Coordinates of C-alpha atoms in Angstrom, one line a residue:
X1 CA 44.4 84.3 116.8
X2 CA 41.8 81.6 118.4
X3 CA 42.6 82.7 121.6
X4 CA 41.7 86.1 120.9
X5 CA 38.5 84.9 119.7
X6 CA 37.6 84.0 123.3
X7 CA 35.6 81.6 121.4
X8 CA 35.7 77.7 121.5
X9 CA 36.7 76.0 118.6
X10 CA 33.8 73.1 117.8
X11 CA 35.8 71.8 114.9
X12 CA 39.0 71.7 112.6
X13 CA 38.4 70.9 108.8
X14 CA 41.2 69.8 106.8
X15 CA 40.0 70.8 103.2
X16 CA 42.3 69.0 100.8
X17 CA 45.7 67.3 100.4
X18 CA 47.8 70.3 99.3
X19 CA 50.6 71.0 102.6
X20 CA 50.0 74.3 102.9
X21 CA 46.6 73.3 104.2
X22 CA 47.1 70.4 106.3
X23 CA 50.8 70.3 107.5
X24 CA 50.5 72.3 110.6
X25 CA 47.6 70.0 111.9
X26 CA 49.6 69.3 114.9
X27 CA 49.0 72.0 116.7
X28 CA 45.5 71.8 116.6
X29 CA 45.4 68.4 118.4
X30 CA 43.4 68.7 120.7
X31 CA 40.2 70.0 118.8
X32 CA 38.5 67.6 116.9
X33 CA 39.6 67.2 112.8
X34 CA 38.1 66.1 110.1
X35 CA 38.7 65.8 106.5
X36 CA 36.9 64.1 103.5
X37 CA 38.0 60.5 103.1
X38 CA 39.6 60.9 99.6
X39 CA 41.5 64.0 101.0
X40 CA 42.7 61.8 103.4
X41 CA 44.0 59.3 101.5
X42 CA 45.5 61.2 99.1
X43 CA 47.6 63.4 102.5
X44 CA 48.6 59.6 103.2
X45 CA 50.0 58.8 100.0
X46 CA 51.6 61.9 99.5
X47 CA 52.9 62.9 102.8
X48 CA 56.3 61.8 103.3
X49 CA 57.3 62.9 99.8
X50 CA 56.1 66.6 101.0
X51 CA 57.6 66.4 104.1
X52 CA 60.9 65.6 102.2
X53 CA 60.7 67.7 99.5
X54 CA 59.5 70.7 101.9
X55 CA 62.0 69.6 104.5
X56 CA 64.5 70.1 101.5
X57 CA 63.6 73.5 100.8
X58 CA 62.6 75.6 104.2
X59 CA 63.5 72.9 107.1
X60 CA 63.0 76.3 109.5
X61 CA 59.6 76.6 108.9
X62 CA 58.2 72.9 108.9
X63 CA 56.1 72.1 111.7
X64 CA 57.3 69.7 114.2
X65 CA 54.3 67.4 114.6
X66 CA 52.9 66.6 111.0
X67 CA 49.7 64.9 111.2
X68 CA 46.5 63.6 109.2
X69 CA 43.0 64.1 110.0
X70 CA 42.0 61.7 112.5
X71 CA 38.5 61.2 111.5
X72 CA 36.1 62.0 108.4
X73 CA 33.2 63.8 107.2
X74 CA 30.6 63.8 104.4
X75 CA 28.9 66.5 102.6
X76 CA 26.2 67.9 103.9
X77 CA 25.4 70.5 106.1
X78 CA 25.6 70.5 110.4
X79 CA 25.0 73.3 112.9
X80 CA 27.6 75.0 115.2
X81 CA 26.2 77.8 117.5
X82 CA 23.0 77.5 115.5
X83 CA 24.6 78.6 112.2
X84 CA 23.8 76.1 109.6
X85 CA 27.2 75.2 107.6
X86 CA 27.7 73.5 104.5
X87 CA 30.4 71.0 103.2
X88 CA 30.9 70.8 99.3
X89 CA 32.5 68.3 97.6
X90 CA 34.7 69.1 94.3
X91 CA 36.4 66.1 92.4
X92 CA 39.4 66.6 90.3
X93 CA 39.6 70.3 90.3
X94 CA 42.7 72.2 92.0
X95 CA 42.9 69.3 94.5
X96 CA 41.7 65.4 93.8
X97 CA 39.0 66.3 96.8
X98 CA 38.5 69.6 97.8
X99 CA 35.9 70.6 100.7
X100 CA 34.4 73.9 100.5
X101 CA 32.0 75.4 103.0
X102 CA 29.0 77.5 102.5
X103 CA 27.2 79.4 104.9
X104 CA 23.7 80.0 103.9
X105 CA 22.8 82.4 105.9
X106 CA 25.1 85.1 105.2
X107 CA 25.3 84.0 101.4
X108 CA 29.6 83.2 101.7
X109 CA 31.8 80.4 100.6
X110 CA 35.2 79.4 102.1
X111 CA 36.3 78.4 99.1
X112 CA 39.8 77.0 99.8
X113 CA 41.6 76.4 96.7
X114 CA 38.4 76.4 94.7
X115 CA 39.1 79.6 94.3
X116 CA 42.3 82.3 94.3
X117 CA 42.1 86.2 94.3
X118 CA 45.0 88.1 92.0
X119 CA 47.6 85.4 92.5
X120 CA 49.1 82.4 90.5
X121 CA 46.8 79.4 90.2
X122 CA 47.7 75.6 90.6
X123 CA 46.4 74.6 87.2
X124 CA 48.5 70.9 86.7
X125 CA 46.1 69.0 88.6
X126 CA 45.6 65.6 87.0
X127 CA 42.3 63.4 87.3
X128 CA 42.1 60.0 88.0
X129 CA 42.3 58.8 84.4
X130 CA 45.6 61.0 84.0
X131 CA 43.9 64.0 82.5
X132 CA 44.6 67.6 82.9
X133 CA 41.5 68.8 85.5
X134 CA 41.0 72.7 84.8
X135 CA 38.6 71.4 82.9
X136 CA 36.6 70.0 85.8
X137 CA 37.6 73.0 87.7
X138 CA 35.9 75.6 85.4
X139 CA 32.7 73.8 85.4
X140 CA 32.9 73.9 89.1
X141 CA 33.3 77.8 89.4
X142 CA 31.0 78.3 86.6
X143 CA 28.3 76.3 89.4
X144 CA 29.3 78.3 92.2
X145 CA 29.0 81.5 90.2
X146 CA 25.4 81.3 90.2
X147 CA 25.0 80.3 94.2
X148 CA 24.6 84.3 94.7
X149 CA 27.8 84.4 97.0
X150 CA 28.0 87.8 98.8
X151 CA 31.3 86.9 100.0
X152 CA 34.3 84.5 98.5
X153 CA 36.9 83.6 100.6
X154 CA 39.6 81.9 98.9
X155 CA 42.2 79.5 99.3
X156 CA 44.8 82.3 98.5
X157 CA 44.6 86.2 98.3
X158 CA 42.0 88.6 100.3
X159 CA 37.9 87.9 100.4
X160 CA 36.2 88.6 97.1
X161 CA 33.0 88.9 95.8
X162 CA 31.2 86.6 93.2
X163 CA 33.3 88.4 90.9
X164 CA 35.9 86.6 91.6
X165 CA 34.6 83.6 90.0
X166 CA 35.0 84.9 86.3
X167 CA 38.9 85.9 87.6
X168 CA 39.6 82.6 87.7
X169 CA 37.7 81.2 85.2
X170 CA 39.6 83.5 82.9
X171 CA 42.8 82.9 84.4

């Protein structure tokens, strides 16, 4: 798919700690990838209890060269191509650090696992004091709800519009 781009790739973001979103790393190498500290950390502690337990489960589909993000990144916004991006920062909501990235100028969020469209939800997500953190995670779609998003592409399911906020609140 990036080759048919016929684009080159400035940058690889590694948005939280959950597998599906970081495990195949490895065969973006050679680009440059970065994560949020915290998601870092938590891929370290956590990643060779996934690899096992995913090993356990679909061996055929694990990826070869497992990797973490070798370098971070803080919130805040940077240009690529001269399109302004910006990285959010959620705490104790679907993930213990989640990145999501807004682009201002065409009013969308990638919203990674912030947000899902019209499939199950990760809802056991516990904060750092051992709490349940759907709490947390409402309050942070409730925010984004009134961004004015155009476009909501989620962690999971087809791109959405702001609509797709209240989904999941309700969910």
């Amino acid at each position: 798919y990036i080759e048919s781009l016929d684009k080159p790739v400035e940058l690889v973001l590694a948005t939280h700690a959950h597998p599906d979103h970081w495990f195949s790393l490895g065969y973006f190498s050679e680009y440059r990838i970065r994560a949020y500290q915290g998601a870092i950390d938590e891929m370290a502690m956590l990643k060779d209890v996934a690899i096992g337990f995913h090993t356990s489960i679909h061996a055929d589909l694990m990826p070869e060269n497992i990797i973490l993000p070798p370098e971070t990144i803080e919130p805040g916004d940077f240009e690529i191509g001269g399109v302004i991006f910006r990285l959010l920062q959620f705490k104790d909501i679907e993930a213990n650090t989640l990145m999501a990235v807004e682009i201002p100028s065409i009013n969308t969020l990638i919203a990674q696992d912030l947000v899902y469209n019209k499939c199950h939800m990760y809802v056991a997500t516990r904060t750092a004091d051992g709490g349940f953190a759907v709490g947390n995670w409402i309050r942070a779609l409730e925010d984004c709800r009134t961004r004015g998003y155009e476009t909501v592409i989620p962690g999971h399911g087809a791109a959405a519009d702001a609509r797709v906020f209240d989904d999941c609140i309700q969910y």
